[in-house]
PDB file of C-alpha atoms in Angstrom:
ATOM      1  CA  MET T   1     -21.860   6.693 -37.323  1.00  0.00           C
ATOM      2  CA  GLY T   2     -23.561  10.010 -38.091  1.00  0.00           C
ATOM      3  CA  ARG T   3     -25.139  10.152 -34.899  1.00  0.00           C
ATOM      4  CA  ILE T   4     -21.729   9.291 -33.175  1.00  0.00           C
ATOM      5  CA  PHE T   5     -20.308  12.266 -34.911  1.00  0.00           C
ATOM      6  CA  ALA T   6     -23.357  14.364 -33.339  1.00  0.00           C
ATOM      7  CA  ILE T   7     -23.068  13.190 -29.829  1.00  0.00           C
ATOM      8  CA  ILE T   8     -19.083  13.817 -29.695  1.00  0.00           C
ATOM      9  CA  SER T   9     -18.761  17.106 -31.603  1.00  0.00           C
ATOM     10  CA  SER T  10     -21.724  17.900 -28.307  1.00  0.00           C
ATOM     11  CA  VAL T  11     -19.357  16.585 -26.217  1.00  0.00           C
ATOM     12  CA  LEU T  12     -16.535  17.934 -27.266  1.00  0.00           C
ATOM     13  CA  GLY T  13     -18.328  21.530 -27.845  1.00  0.00           C
ATOM     14  CA  SER T  14     -18.997  21.638 -24.085  1.00  0.00           C
ATOM     15  CA  ILE T  15     -15.571  21.023 -22.874  1.00  0.00           C
ATOM     16  CA  ILE T  16     -13.695  22.876 -25.447  1.00  0.00           C
ATOM     17  CA  GLY T  17     -14.614  26.437 -24.601  1.00  0.00           C
ATOM     18  CA  ALA T  18     -12.373  29.365 -24.109  1.00  0.00           C
ATOM     19  CA  GLY T  19      -9.513  28.437 -22.277  1.00  0.00           C
ATOM     20  CA  PHE T  20      -9.203  25.286 -24.277  1.00  0.00           C
ATOM     21  CA  SER T  21      -9.849  27.023 -27.768  1.00  0.00           C
ATOM     22  CA  THR T  22      -7.152  30.303 -26.766  1.00  0.00           C
ATOM     23  CA  GLY T  23      -4.856  27.693 -24.978  1.00  0.00           C
ATOM     24  CA  GLN T  24      -5.024  29.714 -21.650  1.00  0.00           C
ATOM     25  CA  GLU T  25      -6.429  26.642 -20.050  1.00  0.00           C
ATOM     26  CA  VAL T  26      -3.967  24.296 -21.260  1.00  0.00           C
ATOM     27  CA  PHE T  27      -0.733  26.531 -20.455  1.00  0.00           C
ATOM     28  CA  TYR T  28      -2.090  27.101 -17.007  1.00  0.00           C
ATOM     29  CA  PHE T  29      -3.272  23.668 -15.965  1.00  0.00           C
ATOM     30  CA  PHE T  30      -0.457  21.456 -17.828  1.00  0.00           C
ATOM     31  CA  SER T  31       2.498  23.447 -20.303  1.00  0.00           C
ATOM     32  CA  GLN T  32       3.753  24.585 -16.719  1.00  0.00           C
ATOM     33  CA  PHE T  33       5.071  21.204 -16.347  1.00  0.00           C
ATOM     34  CA  LYS T  34       7.325  21.470 -19.238  1.00  0.00           C
ATOM     35  CA  GLU T  35       8.394  17.768 -20.832  1.00  0.00           C
ATOM     36  CA  THR T  36       6.610  15.951 -18.018  1.00  0.00           C
ATOM     37  CA  SER T  37       3.674  17.639 -18.542  1.00  0.00           C
ATOM     38  CA  ILE T  38       2.677  14.530 -21.277  1.00  0.00           C
ATOM     39  CA  PHE T  39       1.779  12.704 -17.931  1.00  0.00           C
ATOM     40  CA  TYR T  40      -0.737  15.374 -16.329  1.00  0.00           C
ATOM     41  CA  ILE T  41      -2.609  15.620 -19.637  1.00  0.00           C
ATOM     42  CA  SER T  42      -3.143  11.606 -19.999  1.00  0.00           C
ATOM     43  CA  LEU T  43      -4.171  11.217 -16.000  1.00  0.00           C
ATOM     44  CA  SER T  44      -7.005  14.269 -16.999  1.00  0.00           C
ATOM     45  CA  SER T  45      -8.041  12.457 -20.426  1.00  0.00           C
ATOM     46  CA  ILE T  46      -8.367   9.094 -18.305  1.00  0.00           C
ATOM     47  CA  LEU T  47     -10.212  10.706 -15.531  1.00  0.00           C
ATOM     48  CA  ILE T  48     -12.431  13.038 -17.828  1.00  0.00           C
ATOM     49  CA  PHE T  49     -13.475   9.455 -19.221  1.00  0.00           C
ATOM     50  CA  LEU T  50     -14.266   7.702 -16.680  1.00  0.00           C
ATOM     51  CA  ILE T  51     -16.089  10.937 -14.557  1.00  0.00           C
ATOM     52  CA  LEU T  52     -18.156  10.840 -17.967  1.00  0.00           C
ATOM     53  CA  LEU T  53     -18.784   7.429 -17.909  1.00  0.00           C
ATOM     54  CA  TYR T  54     -19.844   6.991 -13.928  1.00  0.00           C
ATOM     55  CA  LEU T  55     -22.380  10.187 -14.688  1.00  0.00           C
ATOM     56  CA  ILE T  56     -23.815   8.761 -17.865  1.00  0.00           C
ATOM     57  CA  ASN T  57     -24.691   5.450 -15.569  1.00  0.00           C
ATOM     58  CA  ILE T  58     -25.596   7.637 -12.216  1.00  0.00           C
ATOM     59  CA  LYS T  59     -29.280   7.867 -11.214  1.00  0.00           C
ATOM     60  CA  ILE T  60     -29.613  10.257  -7.646  1.00  0.00           C
ATOM     61  CA  LYS T  61     -32.570   9.272  -5.944  1.00  0.00           C
ATOM     62  CA  ASN T  62     -31.745  10.235  -2.235  1.00  0.00           C
ATOM     63  CA  ARG T  63     -33.388  13.909  -2.406  1.00  0.00           C
ATOM     64  CA  ILE T  64     -31.110  15.743  -0.497  1.00  0.00           C
ATOM     65  CA  ILE T  65     -28.154  14.383  -2.594  1.00  0.00           C
ATOM     66  CA  LEU T  66     -30.324  15.851  -5.831  1.00  0.00           C
ATOM     67  CA  ILE T  67     -30.766  18.910  -4.637  1.00  0.00           C
ATOM     68  CA  ILE T  68     -27.095  19.619  -3.764  1.00  0.00           C
ATOM     69  CA  PHE T  69     -25.965  18.051  -7.172  1.00  0.00           C
ATOM     70  CA  LYS T  70     -28.254  20.573  -8.494  1.00  0.00           C
ATOM     71  CA  SER T  71     -26.980  23.363  -6.543  1.00  0.00           C
ATOM     72  CA  TYR T  72     -23.931  22.588  -7.570  1.00  0.00           C
ATOM     73  CA  ILE T  73     -24.479  22.534 -11.349  1.00  0.00           C
ATOM     74  CA  LEU T  74     -26.258  25.816 -10.522  1.00  0.00           C
ATOM     75  CA  LEU T  75     -23.034  27.705  -9.580  1.00  0.00           C
ATOM     76  CA  PHE T  76     -20.983  26.123 -11.973  1.00  0.00           C
ATOM     77  CA  SER T  77     -23.129  27.220 -14.503  1.00  0.00           C
ATOM     78  CA  ILE T  78     -23.224  30.568 -13.436  1.00  0.00           C
ATOM     79  CA  ILE T  79     -19.374  30.720 -12.683  1.00  0.00           C
ATOM     80  CA  THR T  80     -18.718  29.661 -16.173  1.00  0.00           C
ATOM     81  CA  LEU T  81     -20.843  31.573 -18.158  1.00  0.00           C
ATOM     82  CA  ILE T  82     -19.288  35.023 -16.723  1.00  0.00           C
ATOM     83  CA  VAL T  83     -15.923  33.245 -17.690  1.00  0.00           C
ATOM     84  CA  MET T  84     -17.111  32.720 -21.528  1.00  0.00           C
ATOM     85  CA  PHE T  85     -18.622  36.299 -21.508  1.00  0.00           C
ATOM     86  CA  SER T  86     -15.604  37.830 -20.627  1.00  0.00           C
ATOM     87  CA  ALA T  87     -13.430  35.750 -22.791  1.00  0.00           C
ATOM     88  CA  PHE T  88     -16.013  36.861 -25.858  1.00  0.00           C
ATOM     89  CA  GLY T  89     -15.261  40.305 -25.295  1.00  0.00           C
ATOM     90  CA  GLN T  90     -11.264  40.029 -24.461  1.00  0.00           C
ATOM     91  CA  LEU T  91     -10.853  38.259 -28.097  1.00  0.00           C
ATOM     92  CA  GLY T  92     -13.017  41.211 -29.291  1.00  0.00           C
ATOM     93  CA  GLU T  93     -11.028  43.726 -27.703  1.00  0.00           C
ATOM     94  CA  GLU T  94      -7.374  41.809 -28.156  1.00  0.00           C
ATOM     95  CA  PHE T  95      -7.911  41.033 -31.962  1.00  0.00           C
ATOM     96  CA  LEU T  96     -10.620  43.101 -33.081  1.00  0.00           C
ATOM     97  CA  GLY T  97      -9.905  46.050 -31.302  1.00  0.00           C
ATOM     98  CA  VAL T  98     -12.971  46.988 -30.400  1.00  0.00           C
ATOM     99  CA  SER T  99     -14.261  47.367 -27.137  1.00  0.00           C
ATOM    100  CA  ARG T 100     -14.929  44.090 -25.018  1.00  0.00           C
ATOM    101  CA  TYR T 101     -18.057  45.604 -23.456  1.00  0.00           C
ATOM    102  CA  ILE T 102     -19.715  45.394 -27.271  1.00  0.00           C
ATOM    103  CA  PHE T 103     -18.998  41.983 -27.780  1.00  0.00           C
ATOM    104  CA  THR T 104     -19.705  40.967 -24.725  1.00  0.00           C
ATOM    105  CA  LEU T 105     -23.417  41.505 -25.751  1.00  0.00           C
ATOM    106  CA  LEU T 106     -22.850  40.140 -28.730  1.00  0.00           C
ATOM    107  CA  CYS T 107     -22.112  37.037 -27.678  1.00  0.00           C
ATOM    108  CA  PHE T 108     -25.193  37.040 -25.223  1.00  0.00           C
ATOM    109  CA  VAL T 109     -27.397  37.835 -28.118  1.00  0.00           C
ATOM    110  CA  LEU T 110     -26.464  34.983 -30.094  1.00  0.00           C
ATOM    111  CA  SER T 111     -25.899  32.311 -27.306  1.00  0.00           C
ATOM    112  CA  ILE T 112     -29.677  33.489 -26.942  1.00  0.00           C
ATOM    113  CA  ALA T 113     -30.763  33.157 -30.309  1.00  0.00           C
ATOM    114  CA  ILE T 114     -28.858  29.982 -30.720  1.00  0.00           C
ATOM    115  CA  PHE T 115     -30.602  28.181 -28.216  1.00  0.00           C
ATOM    116  CA  LYS T 116     -33.870  29.527 -28.697  1.00  0.00           C
ATOM    117  CA  HIS T 117     -33.975  27.058 -31.816  1.00  0.00           C
ATOM    118  CA  GLY T 118     -33.451  23.913 -29.107  1.00  0.00           C
ATOM    119  CA  LEU T 119     -31.382  20.803 -28.284  1.00  0.00           C
ATOM    120  CA  LEU T 120     -30.717  20.468 -32.251  1.00  0.00           C
ATOM    121  CA  ALA T 121     -29.481  23.658 -32.897  1.00  0.00           C
ATOM    122  CA  VAL T 122     -26.967  23.057 -30.697  1.00  0.00           C
ATOM    123  CA  ILE T 123     -25.487  19.877 -31.784  1.00  0.00           C
ATOM    124  CA  ASN T 124     -25.341  21.215 -35.345  1.00  0.00           C
ATOM    125  CA  ILE T 125     -23.210  24.396 -34.398  1.00  0.00           C
ATOM    126  CA  ASN T 126     -20.875  21.713 -32.391  1.00  0.00           C
ATOM    127  CA  LYS T 127     -20.626  19.313 -35.347  1.00  0.00           C
ATOM    128  CA  VAL T 128     -19.461  22.383 -37.751  1.00  0.00           C
ATOM    129  CA  VAL T 129     -17.139  24.245 -35.146  1.00  0.00           C
ATOM    130  CA  VAL T 130     -15.227  20.834 -33.652  1.00  0.00           C
ATOM    131  CA  SER T 131     -14.707  20.142 -37.072  1.00  0.00           C
ATOM    132  CA  ILE T 132     -12.989  22.923 -38.487  1.00  0.00           C
ATOM    133  CA  LEU T 133     -10.852  23.581 -35.025  1.00  0.00           C
ATOM    134  CA  THR T 134     -10.003  19.983 -34.838  1.00  0.00           C
ATOM    135  CA  THR T 135      -8.540  20.255 -38.263  1.00  0.00           C
ATOM    136  CA  THR T 136      -6.999  23.679 -38.003  1.00  0.00           C
ATOM    137  CA  VAL T 137      -5.220  22.961 -35.222  1.00  0.00           C
ATOM    138  CA  ILE T 138      -3.350  19.812 -36.338  1.00  0.00           C
ATOM    139  CA  LEU T 139      -2.866  21.751 -39.672  1.00  0.00           C
ATOM    140  CA  ILE T 140      -0.615  23.924 -37.350  1.00  0.00           C
ATOM    141  CA  PHE T 141       0.983  21.147 -35.900  1.00  0.00           C
ATOM    142  CA  LEU T 142       2.046  19.855 -38.978  1.00  0.00           C
ATOM    143  CA  ARG T 143       3.290  23.211 -40.454  1.00  0.00           C
ATOM    144  CA  SER T 144       5.221  23.814 -37.610  1.00  0.00           C
ATOM    145  CA  VAL T 145       6.605  20.159 -37.559  1.00  0.00           C
ATOM    146  CA  HIS T 146       7.381  20.523 -40.803  1.00  0.00           C
ATOM    147  CA  LYS T 147       9.760  23.753 -40.266  1.00  0.00           C
ATOM    148  CA  ASN T 148      10.877  22.314 -37.787  1.00  0.00           C
ATOM    149  CA  GLU T 149       9.523  24.584 -35.374  1.00  0.00           C
ATOM    150  CA  ILE T 150       8.348  22.081 -32.703  1.00  0.00           C
ATOM    151  CA  VAL T 151      10.683  20.882 -30.276  1.00  0.00           C
ATOM    152  CA  PHE T 152      10.298  17.293 -29.363  1.00  0.00           C
ATOM    153  CA  GLN T 153      11.787  16.660 -25.985  1.00  0.00           C
ATOM    154  CA  PHE T 154      12.009  12.872 -26.582  1.00  0.00           C
ATOM    155  CA  GLU T 155      14.958  12.569 -23.895  1.00  0.00           C
ATOM    156  CA  SER T 156      12.785  14.100 -21.321  1.00  0.00           C
ATOM    157  CA  LEU T 157       9.915  11.494 -21.466  1.00  0.00           C
ATOM    158  CA  LYS T 158      11.570   8.583 -19.797  1.00  0.00           C
ATOM    159  CA  CYS T 159       9.008   5.676 -19.158  1.00  0.00           C
ATOM    160  CA  THR T 160       8.998   7.045 -15.198  1.00  0.00           C
ATOM    161  CA  LEU T 161       6.388   8.766 -13.141  1.00  0.00           C
ATOM    162  CA  PRO T 162       7.847  12.439 -12.727  1.00  0.00           C
ATOM    163  CA  LYS T 163       9.658  12.279  -9.055  1.00  0.00           C
ATOM    164  CA  ASN T 164       6.893  15.445  -7.916  1.00  0.00           C
ATOM    165  CA  ILE T 165       4.036  13.661  -9.617  1.00  0.00           C
ATOM    166  CA  SER T 166       1.652  13.830  -5.754  1.00  0.00           C
ATOM    167  CA  GLN T 167       2.300  17.695  -5.612  1.00  0.00           C
ATOM    168  CA  HIS T 168       0.733  18.319  -9.148  1.00  0.00           C
ATOM    169  CA  LEU T 169      -1.600  16.049  -9.043  1.00  0.00           C
ATOM    170  CA  ILE T 170      -4.198  18.872  -8.144  1.00  0.00           C
ATOM    171  CA  PHE T 171      -4.179  20.194 -11.532  1.00  0.00           C
ATOM    172  CA  PRO T 172      -5.043  17.130 -13.388  1.00  0.00           C
ATOM    173  CA  LEU T 173      -7.906  16.144 -11.092  1.00  0.00           C
ATOM    174  CA  LEU T 174      -9.737  19.949 -11.219  1.00  0.00           C
ATOM    175  CA  TYR T 175      -9.054  19.687 -14.768  1.00  0.00           C
ATOM    176  CA  SER T 176     -11.214  16.705 -15.504  1.00  0.00           C
ATOM    177  CA  THR T 177     -13.208  17.308 -12.465  1.00  0.00           C
ATOM    178  CA  TYR T 178     -14.008  20.549 -14.427  1.00  0.00           C
ATOM    179  CA  ASN T 179     -14.734  19.455 -17.963  1.00  0.00           C
ATOM    180  CA  SER T 180     -16.592  16.715 -16.924  1.00  0.00           C
ATOM    181  CA  LEU T 181     -19.303  18.600 -14.923  1.00  0.00           C
ATOM    182  CA  LEU T 182     -19.061  20.774 -17.339  1.00  0.00           C
ATOM    183  CA  ALA T 183     -20.592  18.333 -20.509  1.00  0.00           C
ATOM    184  CA  PHE T 184     -22.792  16.410 -17.869  1.00  0.00           C
ATOM    185  CA  PRO T 185     -25.614  18.949 -18.801  1.00  0.00           C
ATOM    186  CA  VAL T 186     -25.229  18.082 -22.273  1.00  0.00           C
ATOM    187  CA  ILE T 187     -24.828  14.503 -22.372  1.00  0.00           C
ATOM    188  CA  ASN T 188     -28.324  14.763 -20.306  1.00  0.00           C
ATOM    189  CA  GLY T 189     -30.142  16.103 -22.505  1.00  0.00           C
ATOM    190  CA  LEU T 190     -28.659  13.614 -25.475  1.00  0.00           C
ATOM    191  CA  LYS T 191     -29.846  10.862 -23.735  1.00  0.00           C
ATOM    192  CA  GLU T 192     -32.786  11.418 -24.704  1.00  0.00           C
ATOM    193  CA  ARG T 193     -32.687  11.785 -28.308  1.00  0.00           C
ATOM    194  CA  PHE T 194     -30.134   8.990 -28.543  1.00  0.00           C
ATOM    195  CA  HIS T 195     -29.210   5.772 -27.467  1.00  0.00           C
ATOM    196  CA  LYS T 196     -26.877   4.974 -24.064  1.00  0.00           C
ATOM    197  CA  GLU T 197     -24.718   2.650 -25.961  1.00  0.00           C
ATOM    198  CA  GLU T 198     -24.062   5.397 -29.085  1.00  0.00           C
ATOM    199  CA  ILE T 199     -23.312   8.101 -25.775  1.00  0.00           C
ATOM    200  CA  LYS T 200     -20.956   5.349 -24.278  1.00  0.00           C
ATOM    201  CA  ILE T 201     -18.962   4.799 -27.750  1.00  0.00           C
ATOM    202  CA  SER T 202     -18.900   8.858 -28.011  1.00  0.00           C
ATOM    203  CA  ILE T 203     -17.311   8.993 -24.619  1.00  0.00           C
ATOM    204  CA  VAL T 204     -14.857   6.743 -25.495  1.00  0.00           C
ATOM    205  CA  ILE T 205     -13.639   8.654 -28.641  1.00  0.00           C
ATOM    206  CA  SER T 206     -13.953  11.970 -26.923  1.00  0.00           C
ATOM    207  CA  SER T 207     -11.945  11.083 -24.421  1.00  0.00           C
ATOM    208  CA  ILE T 208      -9.262  10.218 -27.179  1.00  0.00           C
ATOM    209  CA  LEU T 209      -9.462  12.705 -29.183  1.00  0.00           C
ATOM    210  CA  ILE T 210      -9.002  15.247 -25.660  1.00  0.00           C
ATOM    211  CA  PHE T 211      -5.899  14.155 -25.542  1.00  0.00           C
ATOM    212  CA  LEU T 212      -4.557  14.279 -28.566  1.00  0.00           C
ATOM    213  CA  LEU T 213      -6.326  17.917 -29.270  1.00  0.00           C
ATOM    214  CA  LEU T 214      -4.514  18.680 -25.626  1.00  0.00           C
ATOM    215  CA  SER T 215      -1.008  16.637 -26.364  1.00  0.00           C
ATOM    216  CA  ILE T 216      -1.024  18.799 -29.373  1.00  0.00           C
ATOM    217  CA  ILE T 217      -1.705  22.418 -28.179  1.00  0.00           C
ATOM    218  CA  ASN T 218       0.778  21.588 -25.195  1.00  0.00           C
ATOM    219  CA  THR T 219       3.816  20.466 -27.609  1.00  0.00           C
ATOM    220  CA  ILE T 220       3.263  23.893 -29.822  1.00  0.00           C
ATOM    221  CA  LEU T 221       3.079  26.096 -26.768  1.00  0.00           C
ATOM    222  CA  LEU T 222       5.562  24.527 -25.077  1.00  0.00           C
ATOM    223  CA  SER T 223       7.741  25.008 -28.622  1.00  0.00           C
ATOM    224  CA  LYS T 224       6.580  28.996 -28.821  1.00  0.00           C
ATOM    225  CA  SER T 225       7.754  30.421 -25.267  1.00  0.00           C
ATOM    226  CA  SER T 226       7.117  34.032 -26.982  1.00  0.00           C
ATOM    227  CA  THR T 227       3.110  33.833 -27.274  1.00  0.00           C
ATOM    228  CA  GLN T 228       3.650  32.097 -23.223  1.00  0.00           C
ATOM    229  CA  THR T 229       2.595  35.817 -21.498  1.00  0.00           C
ATOM    230  CA  SER T 230      -0.655  36.219 -23.668  1.00  0.00           C
ATOM    231  CA  GLN T 231      -4.175  35.616 -22.459  1.00  0.00           C
ATOM    232  CA  MET T 232      -5.035  33.958 -25.906  1.00  0.00           C
ATOM    233  CA  PRO T 233      -1.560  31.947 -26.574  1.00  0.00           C
ATOM    234  CA  LEU T 234      -2.712  29.582 -28.567  1.00  0.00           C
ATOM    235  CA  LEU T 235      -4.266  32.114 -31.225  1.00  0.00           C
ATOM    236  CA  LYS T 236      -0.523  33.669 -31.534  1.00  0.00           C
ATOM    237  CA  VAL T 237       1.387  30.693 -32.396  1.00  0.00           C
ATOM    238  CA  GLU T 238       0.577  31.369 -36.496  1.00  0.00           C
ATOM    239  CA  LYS T 239       2.028  33.944 -38.437  1.00  0.00           C
ATOM    240  CA  SER T 240      -0.841  32.936 -41.336  1.00  0.00           C
ATOM    241  CA  ILE T 241      -3.418  35.340 -41.595  1.00  0.00           C
ATOM    242  CA  ILE T 242      -5.572  32.950 -43.148  1.00  0.00           C
ATOM    243  CA  LEU T 243      -5.217  30.052 -40.811  1.00  0.00           C
ATOM    244  CA  GLN T 244      -5.285  32.477 -37.713  1.00  0.00           C
ATOM    245  CA  PHE T 245      -8.374  34.371 -38.705  1.00  0.00           C
ATOM    246  CA  ILE T 246      -9.739  30.369 -38.746  1.00  0.00           C
ATOM    247  CA  LEU T 247      -8.216  29.894 -35.243  1.00  0.00           C
ATOM    248  CA  VAL T 248      -9.901  33.057 -33.604  1.00  0.00           C
ATOM    249  CA  THR T 249     -13.503  33.042 -35.404  1.00  0.00           C
ATOM    250  CA  CYS T 250     -13.501  29.199 -33.900  1.00  0.00           C
ATOM    251  CA  ALA T 251     -12.480  29.851 -30.864  1.00  0.00           C
ATOM    252  CA  PHE T 252     -15.881  32.799 -30.914  1.00  0.00           C
ATOM    253  CA  LEU T 253     -17.821  30.049 -31.664  1.00  0.00           C
ATOM    254  CA  GLU T 254     -16.272  27.060 -29.322  1.00  0.00           C
ATOM    255  CA  ILE T 255     -16.944  30.179 -26.386  1.00  0.00           C
ATOM    256  CA  LEU T 256     -20.511  29.851 -27.915  1.00  0.00           C
ATOM    257  CA  THR T 257     -20.793  26.238 -27.431  1.00  0.00           C
ATOM    258  CA  THR T 258     -19.983  26.370 -23.935  1.00  0.00           C
ATOM    259  CA  VAL T 259     -22.421  29.246 -23.140  1.00  0.00           C
ATOM    260  CA  LEU T 260     -24.653  27.384 -24.417  1.00  0.00           C
ATOM    261  CA  ALA T 261     -23.915  23.921 -22.430  1.00  0.00           C
ATOM    262  CA  ASN T 262     -24.177  26.336 -19.289  1.00  0.00           C
ATOM    263  CA  TYR T 263     -27.999  27.397 -20.622  1.00  0.00           C
ATOM    264  CA  MET T 264     -28.663  23.683 -20.847  1.00  0.00           C
ATOM    265  CA  GLY T 265     -27.176  23.261 -17.231  1.00  0.00           C
ATOM    266  CA  LEU T 266     -29.185  26.504 -15.604  1.00  0.00           C
ATOM    267  CA  CYS T 267     -32.220  24.688 -17.386  1.00  0.00           C
ATOM    268  CA  TYR T 268     -31.146  20.882 -15.719  1.00  0.00           C
ATOM    269  CA  SER T 269     -31.046  22.944 -12.409  1.00  0.00           C
ATOM    270  CA  ILE T 270     -33.802  25.587 -12.226  1.00  0.00           C
ATOM    271  CA  LYS T 271     -37.116  25.169 -14.555  1.00  0.00           C
ATOM    272  CA  ASN T 272     -38.242  28.955 -14.149  1.00  0.00           C
ATOM    273  CA  SER T 273     -37.435  30.733 -17.481  1.00  0.00           C
ATOM    274  CA  LYS T 274     -37.682  33.841 -15.777  1.00  0.00           C
ATOM    275  CA  ALA T 275     -35.165  32.613 -13.415  1.00  0.00           C
ATOM    276  CA  GLU T 276     -33.033  31.461 -15.328  1.00  0.00           C
ATOM    277  CA  PHE T 277     -32.987  35.172 -17.623  1.00  0.00           C
ATOM    278  CA  VAL T 278     -32.098  36.830 -14.155  1.00  0.00           C
ATOM    279  CA  ILE T 279     -29.170  34.713 -13.870  1.00  0.00           C
ATOM    280  CA  ILE T 280     -27.708  34.969 -17.096  1.00  0.00           C
ATOM    281  CA  ILE T 281     -28.313  39.030 -16.927  1.00  0.00           C
ATOM    282  CA  ILE T 282     -25.729  38.470 -14.168  1.00  0.00           C
ATOM    283  CA  SER T 283     -23.509  36.682 -15.588  1.00  0.00           C
ATOM    284  CA  LEU T 284     -23.462  38.993 -18.124  1.00  0.00           C
ATOM    285  CA  LEU T 285     -22.432  42.063 -15.915  1.00  0.00           C
ATOM    286  CA  LEU T 286     -19.883  40.055 -14.391  1.00  0.00           C
ATOM    287  CA  GLY T 287     -18.380  38.982 -17.354  1.00  0.00           C
ATOM    288  CA  PHE T 288     -16.942  42.696 -18.031  1.00  0.00           C
ATOM    289  CA  ASN T 289     -14.400  41.804 -15.922  1.00  0.00           C
ATOM    290  CA  GLN T 290     -10.423  40.585 -17.045  1.00  0.00           C
ATOM    291  CA  PHE T 291     -11.013  36.873 -18.606  1.00  0.00           C
ATOM    292  CA  GLN T 292      -7.472  35.594 -17.412  1.00  0.00           C
ATOM    293  CA  VAL T 293      -7.667  36.735 -13.685  1.00  0.00           C
ATOM    294  CA  LEU T 294     -11.866  35.159 -13.680  1.00  0.00           C
ATOM    295  CA  LEU T 295     -10.262  32.027 -15.705  1.00  0.00           C
ATOM    296  CA  ARG T 296      -7.936  31.104 -13.275  1.00  0.00           C
ATOM    297  CA  LYS T 297      -9.162  31.541  -9.958  1.00  0.00           C
ATOM    298  CA  LEU T 298     -12.747  30.778 -10.673  1.00  0.00           C
ATOM    299  CA  TYR T 299     -12.112  27.082 -12.752  1.00  0.00           C
ATOM    300  CA  SER T 300     -10.261  26.139  -9.770  1.00  0.00           C
ATOM    301  CA  LEU T 301     -12.322  27.050  -7.275  1.00  0.00           C
ATOM    302  CA  MET T 302     -15.402  24.998  -9.038  1.00  0.00           C
ATOM    303  CA  GLY T 303     -12.970  22.231  -9.337  1.00  0.00           C
ATOM    304  CA  TYR T 304     -12.549  21.765  -6.071  1.00  0.00           C
ATOM    305  CA  ILE T 305     -16.201  21.865  -4.873  1.00  0.00           C
ATOM    306  CA  GLY T 306     -16.671  19.354  -8.200  1.00  0.00           C
ATOM    307  CA  LEU T 307     -14.106  17.074  -6.746  1.00  0.00           C
ATOM    308  CA  GLY T 308     -16.427  17.224  -3.463  1.00  0.00           C
ATOM    309  CA  ILE T 309     -19.600  16.684  -5.475  1.00  0.00           C
ATOM    310  CA  ILE T 310     -17.947  13.741  -7.390  1.00  0.00           C
ATOM    311  CA  ALA T 311     -16.742  11.898  -3.941  1.00  0.00           C
ATOM    312  CA  MET T 312     -20.327  12.476  -2.497  1.00  0.00           C
ATOM    313  CA  LEU T 313     -22.150  10.831  -5.640  1.00  0.00           C
ATOM    314  CA  SER T 314     -19.419   8.305  -5.247  1.00  0.00           C
ATOM    315  CA  LEU T 315     -19.936   7.234  -1.612  1.00  0.00           C
ATOM    316  CA  SER T 316     -23.778   7.577  -1.830  1.00  0.00           C
ATOM    317  CA  THR T 317     -23.780   4.531  -4.717  1.00  0.00           C
ATOM    318  CA  LEU T 318     -21.460   2.678  -2.444  1.00  0.00           C
ATOM    319  CA  LEU T 319     -23.984   3.295   0.043  1.00  0.00           C
ATOM    320  CA  LEU T 320     -26.697   2.375  -2.132  1.00  0.00           C
ATOM    321  CA  LYS T 321     -25.089  -0.851  -3.223  1.00  0.00           C
ATOM    322  CA  ASP T 322     -24.193  -1.840   0.464  1.00  0.00           C
ATOM    323  CA  ARG T 323     -27.960  -1.788   0.898  1.00  0.00           C
ATOM    324  CA  ARG T 324     -29.102  -3.770  -1.851  1.00  0.00           C
ATOM    325  CA  LEU T 325     -26.609  -6.287  -0.900  1.00  0.00           C
ATOM    326  CA  LYS T 326     -27.812  -6.445   2.691  1.00  0.00           C
TER     327      LYS T 326
END
């Protein structure tokens, strides 16, 4: 169980980044659909499970496809690093009143220091952070329910699909594709340390936890309309200074875990340490831009490209199977 918990924490730690822990990502991709957002959350959770299960078993034998896939992971890692550096700086400015440039640089220093200790350090920090964040979010949810601050719209949630689901289907597709590919380098690294069956079980549990966390955060955001204009809406929902401090601290640490996941993505894509460091520095400089703008524009862009990558990998797998049958 300890090994499975370590894998679950690593998978969740790579997915629960700045957008997730601050609520911005959940609000943009799901909360905008109000009471029907539960359908899109369910679909995203299922897709994340299926894509991760597919990626763990995939073996890319075609050299051209492998180059394209590694190039995507490289681009993906760069863009996500830019957003994460920006988020760390924005968080420091919004909640501590310190220049975001200072906190962006702090994110760079801390992440490099942790990553130098290898995969085990990444696993250990994820185990602590994911546990604290999950417990805190559930506690805030239960406190809100107890105070009757959470409004459950059960009458609106009928057992039928929303009429306009086809128009909004792109949102869960982009979200699940992006986050699954974000977790891929981490899972790929875990394959050297853990058995494949342990990773598969962990993916199942991780997908269930993602669904629960997305649903809880989404419900909280829908019930607190005053926070929805903030770049960090989840961090503004709790009035308790202690719980808000824990949330903000977790957000800082979750951004770090996502940065570490993207460092692993760089290592997967390129094998030159000097080139990796240059890319990280460029990402750091670009990360001085506004967090909300970067997240919404770049995440969607990478989601669209990711859909093409998944389609290409699936097609290559089908063609390979077809050749074997012949």
